[in-house]
Short mmCIF file of C-alpha atoms in Angstrom, two decimals:
data_model
loop_
_atom_site.label_atom_id
_atom_site.label_comp_id
_atom_site.label_asym_id
_atom_site.label_seq_id
_atom_site.Cartn_x
_atom_site.Cartn_y
_atom_site.Cartn_z
CA MET K 1181 0.00 0.00 0.00
CA LEU K 1182 1.13 3.55 -0.76
CA PHE K 1183 0.93 6.63 1.43
CA LEU K 1184 1.31 10.29 0.46
CA GLY K 1185 3.06 12.79 2.71
CA ILE K 1186 2.73 16.52 1.99
CA ASP K 1187 5.00 19.23 3.40
CA LEU K 1188 3.47 22.70 3.06
CA GLY K 1189 6.51 24.92 3.57
CA THR K 1190 7.28 28.61 3.32
CA GLY K 1191 8.74 28.43 -0.17
CA GLY K 1192 6.60 25.71 -1.70
CA ILE K 1193 5.03 22.27 -1.35
CA ARG K 1194 6.90 18.96 -1.32
CA SER K 1195 5.48 15.46 -1.57
CA VAL K 1196 6.68 11.91 -1.12
CA ILE K 1197 4.91 8.62 -1.79
CA VAL K 1198 6.16 5.64 0.22
CA ASP K 1199 5.00 2.14 1.02
CA GLY K 1200 4.59 0.58 4.45
CA ASP K 1201 8.26 -0.44 4.52
CA GLY K 1202 9.45 3.10 3.84
CA ARG K 1203 10.47 2.59 0.21
CA VAL K 1204 10.18 5.85 -1.72
CA PHE K 1205 8.20 5.61 -4.97
CA SER K 1206 7.78 9.25 -5.92
CA GLU K 1207 9.00 12.70 -4.87
CA ASN K 1208 7.76 16.03 -6.24
CA GLN K 1209 7.88 19.69 -5.33
CA ILE K 1210 6.37 22.97 -6.49
CA ALA K 1211 7.77 26.39 -5.57
CA PHE K 1212 5.49 29.31 -4.73
CA LYS K 1213 5.69 32.31 -7.04
CA GLN K 1214 5.70 34.76 -4.11
CA VAL K 1215 6.98 33.97 -0.63
CA ASN K 1216 5.92 37.23 1.04
CA LEU K 1217 3.18 39.58 -0.17
CA SER K 1218 3.93 42.25 2.44
CA ASP K 1219 6.53 44.99 2.04
CA ASN K 1220 6.33 46.01 5.69
CA GLU K 1221 9.15 45.11 8.05
CA GLY K 1222 8.26 42.28 10.41
CA GLU K 1223 5.28 41.18 8.33
CA SER K 1224 4.99 38.00 6.30
CA GLU K 1225 1.88 36.85 4.46
CA GLN K 1226 0.91 34.58 1.59
CA ASP K 1227 -2.17 34.08 -0.56
CA PRO K 1228 -3.85 30.75 0.34
CA LYS K 1229 -5.30 30.61 -3.16
CA GLU K 1230 -1.74 30.22 -4.45
CA TRP K 1231 -1.28 27.30 -2.06
CA ILE K 1232 -4.27 25.58 -3.64
CA LEU K 1233 -3.08 26.29 -7.19
CA ALA K 1234 0.37 24.91 -6.37
CA PHE K 1235 -1.13 21.95 -4.49
CA GLU K 1236 -3.40 21.11 -7.41
CA GLU K 1237 -0.48 21.35 -9.84
CA LEU K 1238 1.57 19.07 -7.59
CA LEU K 1239 -1.20 16.49 -7.33
CA GLU K 1240 -1.81 16.59 -11.09
CA ALA K 1241 1.87 15.73 -11.59
CA ILE K 1242 1.73 12.97 -8.98
CA PHE K 1243 -1.40 11.31 -10.35
CA SER K 1244 -0.29 11.56 -13.97
CA GLN K 1245 1.57 8.34 -13.10
CA SER K 1246 -1.04 5.62 -12.84
CA SER K 1247 0.86 3.70 -10.14
CA ASN K 1248 0.60 6.70 -7.80
CA ARG K 1249 -3.20 6.50 -7.97
CA GLU K 1250 -2.99 3.49 -5.64
CA ILE K 1251 -2.44 5.70 -2.58
CA ARG K 1252 -4.55 4.85 0.47
CA ALA K 1253 -4.00 7.86 2.75
CA ILE K 1254 -2.67 11.43 2.83
CA ALA K 1255 -1.22 13.45 5.73
CA ILE K 1256 -0.01 17.07 5.63
CA ASP K 1257 2.42 19.07 7.74
CA GLY K 1258 2.70 22.86 7.84
CA THR K 1259 4.70 25.67 9.41
CA SER K 1260 4.01 26.33 13.08
CA GLY K 1261 2.03 29.49 13.79
CA THR K 1262 0.74 30.11 10.25
CA VAL K 1263 -2.99 30.93 10.33
CA LEU K 1264 -5.73 32.27 8.04
CA PRO K 1265 -9.43 33.27 8.15
CA VAL K 1266 -11.83 30.96 6.30
CA ALA K 1267 -15.50 31.26 5.33
CA PRO K 1268 -17.91 28.46 6.35
CA LYS K 1269 -17.92 27.20 2.76
CA GLY K 1270 -14.12 26.95 2.68
CA ASP K 1271 -12.93 30.08 0.86
CA ALA K 1272 -10.06 32.07 2.35
CA LEU K 1273 -11.23 35.48 3.59
CA GLY K 1274 -7.77 37.02 3.55
CA ASN K 1275 -4.09 36.25 3.31
CA ALA K 1276 -2.41 33.84 5.69
CA LEU K 1277 -0.19 35.41 8.33
CA MET K 1278 2.94 33.30 8.22
CA HIS K 1279 4.92 31.62 10.99
CA ASN K 1280 7.44 34.49 11.15
CA ASP K 1281 4.96 37.40 11.02
CA MET K 1282 5.60 39.77 13.96
CA ARG K 1283 2.81 42.35 13.68
CA ALA K 1284 0.56 41.12 16.53
CA VAL K 1285 2.63 42.59 19.38
CA LYS K 1286 -0.28 44.17 21.30
CA GLU K 1287 -2.43 41.10 20.82
CA ALA K 1288 0.35 38.84 22.14
CA ALA K 1289 0.32 40.79 25.40
CA ARG K 1290 -3.37 39.86 25.81
CA CYS K 1291 -2.59 36.15 25.46
CA THR K 1292 0.16 35.63 28.02
CA ALA K 1293 -2.09 33.87 30.56
CA ILE K 1294 -3.01 31.23 27.98
CA PHE K 1295 0.67 30.42 27.35
CA ASN K 1296 1.94 30.29 30.94
CA GLY K 1297 3.07 33.91 31.01
CA SER K 1298 4.90 34.21 27.68
CA CYS K 1299 3.38 34.70 24.22
CA SER K 1300 5.26 35.71 21.08
CA PRO K 1301 3.61 37.75 18.30
CA THR K 1302 4.64 34.88 15.99
CA PHE K 1303 2.11 32.62 17.74
CA ALA K 1304 -1.11 31.89 15.84
CA LEU K 1305 -3.53 33.13 18.52
CA PRO K 1306 -2.39 36.79 18.62
CA LYS K 1307 -2.45 36.81 14.81
CA ILE K 1308 -6.09 35.68 14.92
CA LEU K 1309 -6.90 38.52 17.30
CA TRP K 1310 -5.07 40.95 15.02
CA MET K 1311 -7.16 39.79 12.05
CA GLN K 1312 -10.34 40.31 14.03
CA ASP K 1313 -9.24 43.81 15.05
CA ASN K 1314 -7.98 44.94 11.64
CA TRP K 1315 -9.95 43.07 8.98
CA GLN K 1316 -13.70 43.18 8.52
CA LEU K 1317 -14.43 39.50 9.05
CA PRO K 1318 -17.88 37.93 9.48
CA GLU K 1319 -18.75 36.63 12.95
CA ASN K 1320 -18.90 33.07 11.64
CA THR K 1321 -15.30 33.13 10.35
CA TYR K 1322 -13.28 29.97 10.94
CA PHE K 1323 -9.57 30.17 11.71
CA PHE K 1324 -7.41 27.45 10.17
CA HIS K 1325 -3.76 26.53 10.34
CA SER K 1326 -2.13 26.14 6.93
CA SER K 1327 -2.47 22.36 6.71
CA ASP K 1328 -6.12 22.58 7.83
CA PHE K 1329 -6.85 24.66 4.74
CA LEU K 1330 -5.44 22.00 2.40
CA TYR K 1331 -7.36 19.27 4.24
CA SER K 1332 -10.56 21.30 3.88
CA TRP K 1333 -9.99 21.64 0.14
CA LEU K 1334 -9.25 17.91 -0.25
CA SER K 1335 -12.33 16.84 1.71
CA GLY K 1336 -14.73 19.52 0.49
CA THR K 1337 -15.79 20.47 4.02
CA THR K 1338 -14.74 22.91 6.73
CA LYS K 1339 -15.93 20.52 9.44
CA ILE K 1340 -12.45 19.17 10.10
CA PRO K 1341 -10.21 18.90 13.18
CA THR K 1342 -6.75 20.36 13.73
CA ASP K 1343 -3.88 18.44 15.29
CA PHE K 1344 -2.49 19.39 18.68
CA THR K 1345 1.01 20.24 17.40
CA ASN K 1346 -0.35 22.94 15.10
CA ALA K 1347 -2.63 24.08 17.91
CA MET K 1348 0.31 24.59 20.32
CA LYS K 1349 0.62 28.27 19.35
CA THR K 1350 -3.14 28.76 19.19
CA GLY K 1351 -3.88 27.79 22.78
CA VAL K 1352 -4.26 24.03 23.15
CA ASP K 1353 -4.06 22.43 26.59
CA LEU K 1354 -1.79 19.47 25.86
CA ASP K 1355 -2.65 17.66 29.08
CA ARG K 1356 -6.34 17.61 28.13
CA GLU K 1357 -5.75 17.60 24.35
CA ASP K 1358 -8.41 20.28 24.03
CA TRP K 1359 -8.55 24.05 23.82
CA THR K 1360 -7.54 25.92 26.97
CA GLU K 1361 -10.57 27.15 28.89
CA HIS K 1362 -10.28 30.91 28.41
CA GLU K 1363 -12.73 33.56 27.27
CA ILE K 1364 -10.53 34.56 24.31
CA LEU K 1365 -10.55 31.04 22.88
CA GLY K 1366 -14.19 30.50 23.76
CA ALA K 1367 -15.19 33.36 21.46
CA LEU K 1368 -13.41 31.93 18.39
CA ASN K 1369 -14.52 29.42 15.74
CA LEU K 1370 -11.66 26.94 16.09
CA PRO K 1371 -11.58 23.33 14.87
CA PRO K 1372 -11.80 20.45 17.36
CA ILE K 1373 -8.47 18.96 18.48
CA ILE K 1374 -7.15 15.60 17.25
CA GLN K 1375 -3.91 13.70 17.77
CA PRO K 1376 -1.49 13.55 14.81
CA GLY K 1377 -1.78 10.30 12.88
CA LYS K 1378 -5.55 9.77 13.19
CA SER K 1379 -7.93 9.29 10.25
CA PHE K 1380 -10.83 11.76 10.14
CA GLU K 1381 -12.14 12.22 6.56
CA THR K 1382 -11.68 11.12 2.96
CA VAL K 1383 -10.78 12.84 -0.29
CA SER K 1384 -13.98 14.19 -1.86
CA ASP K 1385 -15.68 12.19 -4.61
CA ARG K 1386 -15.14 15.12 -6.98
CA LEU K 1387 -11.35 15.03 -6.61
CA ARG K 1388 -11.16 11.23 -6.50
CA LYS K 1389 -12.95 11.04 -9.85
CA LYS K 1390 -10.90 13.89 -11.29
CA TRP K 1391 -7.62 12.07 -10.60
CA SER K 1392 -9.01 8.56 -11.25
CA LEU K 1393 -7.97 7.38 -7.80
CA LYS K 1394 -8.59 3.67 -7.45
CA ASN K 1395 -9.48 3.56 -3.76
CA GLU K 1396 -11.17 5.64 -1.12
CA VAL K 1397 -8.33 7.88 0.10
CA VAL K 1398 -8.26 8.53 3.84
CA LEU K 1399 -7.19 11.90 5.24
CA VAL K 1400 -5.01 11.55 8.33
CA SER K 1401 -4.23 14.35 10.77
CA GLY K 1402 -0.79 15.88 10.31
CA SER K 1403 1.54 18.01 12.40
CA THR K 1404 3.91 20.96 12.28
CA ASP K 1405 6.89 20.58 9.96
CA SER K 1406 9.44 20.22 12.76
CA ASN K 1407 7.40 17.49 14.46
CA ALA K 1408 6.98 15.67 11.15
CA ALA K 1409 10.75 15.72 10.65
CA PHE K 1410 11.14 14.17 14.11
CA TYR K 1411 8.77 11.32 13.17
CA ALA K 1412 11.11 10.63 10.22
CA SER K 1413 14.22 10.54 12.42
CA GLY K 1414 13.86 7.01 13.75
CA ALA K 1415 13.43 8.11 17.38
CA THR K 1416 10.50 6.14 18.81
CA GLN K 1417 11.25 5.29 22.45
CA THR K 1418 11.62 7.35 25.60
CA GLY K 1419 15.25 8.42 25.94
CA ASP K 1420 15.71 8.61 22.14
CA TRP K 1421 16.92 11.96 20.75
CA ALA K 1422 17.13 13.50 17.30
CA SER K 1423 19.66 16.28 16.87
CA THR K 1424 19.38 18.48 13.79
CA ILE K 1425 22.47 20.60 13.19
CA GLY K 1426 22.37 23.01 10.29
CA THR K 1427 22.74 26.75 10.75
CA THR K 1428 21.77 26.14 14.39
CA LEU K 1429 21.45 23.14 16.68
CA ALA K 1430 17.89 21.95 17.34
CA ILE K 1431 17.20 18.93 19.48
CA LYS K 1432 14.10 16.87 20.25
CA GLY K 1433 13.64 13.78 22.37
CA LEU K 1434 11.02 11.54 23.96
CA SER K 1435 10.26 11.54 27.67
CA ARG K 1436 7.71 9.78 29.85
CA ASN K 1437 7.55 12.90 31.98
CA LYS K 1438 6.61 16.45 31.14
CA LEU K 1439 9.65 18.57 32.03
CA LEU K 1440 9.27 22.12 33.25
CA ASP K 1441 12.19 24.44 32.58
CA GLN K 1442 11.58 27.77 34.29
CA ASN K 1443 14.32 29.36 32.17
CA GLY K 1444 12.53 28.51 28.92
CA ARG K 1445 15.42 26.60 27.34
CA ILE K 1446 13.50 23.35 26.97
CA TYR K 1447 9.85 23.23 25.88
CA CYS K 1448 7.36 20.38 25.75
CA HIS K 1449 5.39 19.26 22.74
CA LYS K 1450 3.42 16.05 22.93
CA TYR K 1451 4.19 12.90 20.98
CA PRO K 1452 1.09 11.34 19.38
CA ASP K 1453 1.45 8.10 21.35
CA GLY K 1454 1.21 9.84 24.72
CA PHE K 1455 4.87 10.56 25.49
CA TRP K 1456 6.21 14.07 25.87
CA LEU K 1457 8.37 15.48 23.09
CA LEU K 1458 11.01 17.75 24.59
CA GLY K 1459 12.83 20.26 22.43
CA GLY K 1460 15.03 23.28 22.28
CA ALA K 1461 17.18 25.29 19.89
CA SER K 1462 20.62 26.85 20.27
CA ASN K 1463 22.31 29.70 18.43
CA ALA K 1464 25.34 27.40 18.15
CA GLY K 1465 25.66 25.28 15.04
CA ALA K 1466 27.28 25.12 11.63
CA GLU K 1467 26.69 28.76 10.67
CA ILE K 1468 30.25 29.51 11.83
CA ILE K 1469 31.56 26.84 9.44
CA ARG K 1470 29.56 28.19 6.52
CA LYS K 1471 30.82 31.71 7.22
CA ASN K 1472 34.49 30.70 7.37
CA PHE K 1473 34.72 27.71 5.03
CA ALA K 1474 32.00 28.05 2.38
CA GLY K 1475 32.95 25.81 -0.54
CA LYS K 1476 36.05 24.46 1.21
CA GLU K 1477 34.45 21.91 3.54
CA GLN K 1478 35.01 18.85 1.36
CA ASN K 1479 38.70 19.59 0.78
CA ILE K 1480 39.33 20.22 4.48
CA GLU K 1481 37.49 17.02 5.39
CA GLU K 1482 39.71 15.04 2.99
CA ASN K 1483 42.85 16.58 4.51
CA LEU K 1484 41.68 15.84 8.05
CA LYS K 1485 41.00 12.19 7.20
CA ASN K 1486 44.67 11.70 6.45
CA SER K 1487 46.05 13.40 9.57
CA GLU K 1488 45.39 13.41 13.28
CA ILE K 1489 45.14 16.96 14.60
CA LEU K 1490 45.08 17.95 18.25
CA THR K 1491 43.42 21.31 18.79
CA HIS K 1492 44.93 23.35 21.62
CA GLY K 1493 42.07 25.68 22.37
CA PHE K 1494 38.33 25.92 22.03
CA ILE K 1495 35.66 27.60 19.92
CA TYR K 1496 32.07 28.17 20.96
CA PRO K 1497 30.40 27.58 17.57
CA SER K 1498 28.23 30.67 17.20
CA ILE K 1499 28.68 34.01 15.46
CA ARG K 1500 25.96 35.77 17.47
CA VAL K 1501 25.80 37.50 20.82
CA GLY K 1502 23.23 35.84 23.07
CA GLU K 1503 22.21 32.23 23.54
CA ARG K 1504 19.00 30.21 23.98
CA LEU K 1505 20.36 26.75 24.78
CA PRO K 1506 22.12 25.38 26.85
CA ILE K 1507 21.69 28.69 28.69
CA ALA K 1508 19.26 31.53 28.14
CA SER K 1509 21.27 34.75 28.04
CA LYS K 1510 20.99 37.79 25.80
CA ASP K 1511 24.53 38.81 26.82
CA PHE K 1512 26.44 35.54 26.26
CA ARG K 1513 29.45 36.03 23.97
CA PRO K 1514 30.96 33.15 21.99
CA PHE K 1515 34.63 32.47 22.73
CA ASN K 1516 37.69 31.43 20.71
CA THR K 1517 40.89 30.49 22.55
CA LEU K 1518 42.76 28.97 19.59
CA GLN K 1519 46.34 30.11 19.10
CA ASP K 1520 46.89 28.16 15.88
CA ARG K 1521 45.19 29.83 12.90
CA ASP K 1522 45.63 26.89 10.52
CA GLU K 1523 42.27 26.39 8.79
CA LYS K 1524 42.21 22.63 9.47
CA VAL K 1525 42.67 23.28 13.19
CA PHE K 1526 39.99 25.98 13.18
CA TYR K 1527 37.59 23.70 11.28
CA GLN K 1528 38.08 20.79 13.69
CA ALA K 1529 37.74 23.09 16.71
CA CYS K 1530 34.37 24.24 15.34
CA LEU K 1531 33.23 20.62 15.03
CA GLU K 1532 34.44 19.87 18.55
CA GLY K 1533 32.62 22.95 19.82
CA ILE K 1534 29.39 21.71 18.23
CA ALA K 1535 29.81 18.31 19.93
CA PHE K 1536 30.58 19.91 23.31
CA THR K 1537 27.56 22.23 23.05
CA GLU K 1538 25.38 19.24 22.21
CA ALA K 1539 26.83 17.44 25.26
CA MET K 1540 25.93 20.44 27.44
CA VAL K 1541 22.34 20.22 26.21
CA PHE K 1542 22.20 16.55 27.20
CA ASP K 1543 23.64 17.45 30.62
CA LEU K 1544 20.83 20.00 30.98
CA ILE K 1545 18.20 17.41 30.01
CA ARG K 1546 19.49 15.03 32.67
CA SER K 1547 19.55 17.81 35.28
CA LEU K 1548 15.84 18.38 34.57
CA SER K 1549 15.19 14.64 35.17
CA GLY K 1550 14.98 13.72 31.50
CA SER K 1551 16.50 10.55 30.05
CA THR K 1552 19.19 10.45 27.36
CA LYS K 1553 19.83 6.71 27.62
CA GLY K 1554 18.23 5.85 24.29
CA SER K 1555 19.50 6.16 20.74
CA LEU K 1556 20.87 9.33 19.15
CA PHE K 1557 19.78 10.19 15.60
CA ALA K 1558 21.54 12.88 13.56
CA MET K 1559 19.93 15.07 10.90
CA GLY K 1560 20.71 18.34 9.15
CA GLY K 1561 23.52 19.60 6.95
CA THR K 1562 26.33 18.51 9.28
CA THR K 1563 25.58 14.84 8.58
CA LYS K 1564 27.65 15.43 5.42
CA SER K 1565 30.70 15.86 7.67
CA SER K 1566 32.11 12.42 8.49
CA ILE K 1567 34.72 14.10 10.72
CA GLY K 1568 32.02 15.96 12.65
CA LEU K 1569 29.91 12.83 13.11
CA GLN K 1570 32.91 10.87 14.40
CA ILE K 1571 33.82 13.62 16.87
CA ARG K 1572 30.23 13.68 18.17
CA ALA K 1573 30.22 9.88 18.57
CA ASP K 1574 33.56 10.06 20.42
CA VAL K 1575 32.43 12.90 22.72
CA HIS K 1576 29.13 11.21 23.62
CA GLN K 1577 30.60 7.67 23.48
CA LYS K 1578 27.44 6.69 21.70
CA ILE K 1579 26.45 5.27 18.32
CA ILE K 1580 25.05 7.99 16.06
CA THR K 1581 22.45 6.87 13.52
CA ILE K 1582 21.60 8.79 10.34
CA PRO K 1583 18.13 8.12 8.87
CA ALA K 1584 17.78 7.75 5.11
CA ASN K 1585 14.91 10.23 4.62
CA PRO K 1586 15.04 12.80 7.43
CA ASN K 1587 12.50 15.25 6.04
CA SER K 1588 9.06 16.55 6.94
CA ALA K 1589 7.24 15.09 3.93
CA PHE K 1590 8.46 11.60 4.87
CA GLY K 1591 7.29 12.21 8.45
CA ALA K 1592 3.87 13.16 7.10
CA ALA K 1593 3.80 9.90 5.11
CA ILE K 1594 4.50 8.02 8.36
CA LEU K 1595 1.46 9.72 9.90
CA ALA K 1596 -0.63 8.74 6.86
CA ALA K 1597 0.37 5.09 7.27
CA ALA K 1598 -0.25 5.17 11.03
CA GLY K 1599 -3.74 6.56 10.55
CA TYR K 1600 -4.70 4.19 7.76
CA ASN K 1601 -3.35 1.07 9.49
CA HIS K 1602 -4.60 2.12 12.96
CA GLN K 1603 -1.04 1.93 14.26
CA SER K 1604 0.77 4.07 16.76
CA VAL K 1605 3.12 6.61 15.19
CA ALA K 1606 6.06 4.80 16.79
CA GLU K 1607 5.00 1.51 15.17
CA ALA K 1608 4.71 3.14 11.76
CA SER K 1609 8.06 4.89 12.22
CA LYS K 1610 9.82 1.66 13.19
CA ALA K 1611 8.45 -0.04 10.08
CA MET K 1612 9.18 2.79 7.65
CA VAL K 1613 12.32 4.67 8.71
CA GLN K 1614 15.32 3.21 6.93
CA LEU K 1615 18.81 3.90 8.24
CA ALA K 1616 21.51 5.33 5.98
CA ARG K 1617 24.50 4.61 8.22
CA GLN K 1618 25.81 4.47 11.78
CA ILE K 1619 28.89 6.05 13.33
CA HIS K 1620 30.47 4.12 16.21
CA PRO K 1621 32.45 5.77 19.02
CA ARG K 1622 36.16 5.08 19.37
CA SER K 1623 36.91 4.09 22.96
CA LYS K 1624 40.52 5.29 22.74
CA TYR K 1625 39.21 8.90 22.57
CA GLU K 1626 36.87 8.62 25.57
CA ASP K 1627 39.26 9.97 28.22
CA PHE K 1628 40.73 12.54 25.84
CA TYR K 1629 37.37 14.13 25.08
CA LYS K 1630 36.16 13.85 28.68
CA SER K 1631 39.11 16.03 29.69
CA LYS K 1632 38.58 18.49 26.84
CA TYR K 1633 34.88 18.75 27.63
CA LEU K 1634 35.64 19.74 31.23
CA GLU K 1635 37.95 22.49 29.94
CA PHE K 1636 35.21 23.66 27.56
CA LEU K 1637 32.72 23.80 30.44
CA ALA K 1638 35.14 25.88 32.51
CA LEU K 1639 35.50 28.42 29.68
CA PHE K 1640 31.75 28.50 29.12
CA SER K 1641 31.12 29.25 32.80
CA LYS K 1642 33.49 32.23 32.99
#
């Protein structure tokens, strides 16, 4: 059986069709013609009608191949915090305010109690209030997240639920898996809440006939894009972690317990199967490598493979003042104590700094009573660095596993399979996530990196 995962991103729509064993049969993507329709600083909006045009074009391309018409279920992920007003019959009543739109500053101040004292203007709920205050919308206006709008179009009805990951920034109570009891939310037309990975509707007869689909196609609740990527990581058990290192380091892991971090470094999503999904993001990451070594990485990696370099000094791998994780500080300044300016030494010190920062995050998780005893999965641009992966394995003294398809569309396809087969998301993930490779730690470096890590911690604490 085939399952279709859709990733509705900022720049376009991606799709992947996979079977129940995770084999990829088709991949497509369509770019949006305009990414931001606003010229005002801090504002970001898109026309939902363009989403539908692009989505329809994408599906036409997919179903032009007769084998793809065998799909049994579809799930969609979207960007967190993107929201739009919708008429009862399904038409958009205005542009969508995107995940990074910052205009709803005053409205965010009204919502702090709903979000435990802190609400960003990028959250969906203050954007909804801004729309009500600034656009002439009918009283019966629905408010949809981006993926909800595509589901509504596919099903031909606005009577659809929204998943609790998309609803995080709109005011869901994750403990109850329902909207928070508050007068602001009570006055809005919001969809009912559903877990990701649950079937709730089917593709309309009109569209099924149009594309000559051979079966009834089930619609399965999706998630935000970052959560979908986590489902594609291979992490399925409590204590498992997925670390995505690109420009910055972002980490997510599964916990039986809901962790409360009063400093706001670690937040709690909810995993569809009932666990808690902990996460956080650092300013540290590979941006420093891109800035200093753009286009040179492969050559430096080849040179490092043939020589053993000992770095005498440390780099905190960030080019920005301030940090979010492993500490929350607007004044933190990255450090560089290297004396040797050889580019190979600098490059390796950056990779070591990334591994040490990641280790500090795991220390923080353990200090908050979270478990890191499970598997570690690596995603993001730095998985191209075999040197960096080996250093991380040596620092953590842990096997690092790289999944074959670590992307949001694949995660959405996992949700589609889970919903259709009435499986847990973890069961579907175990069956479908294929592993590209594993990096094993070298025991001879254990004491060496333990000592270096302690020196790094001492510098960090100054």
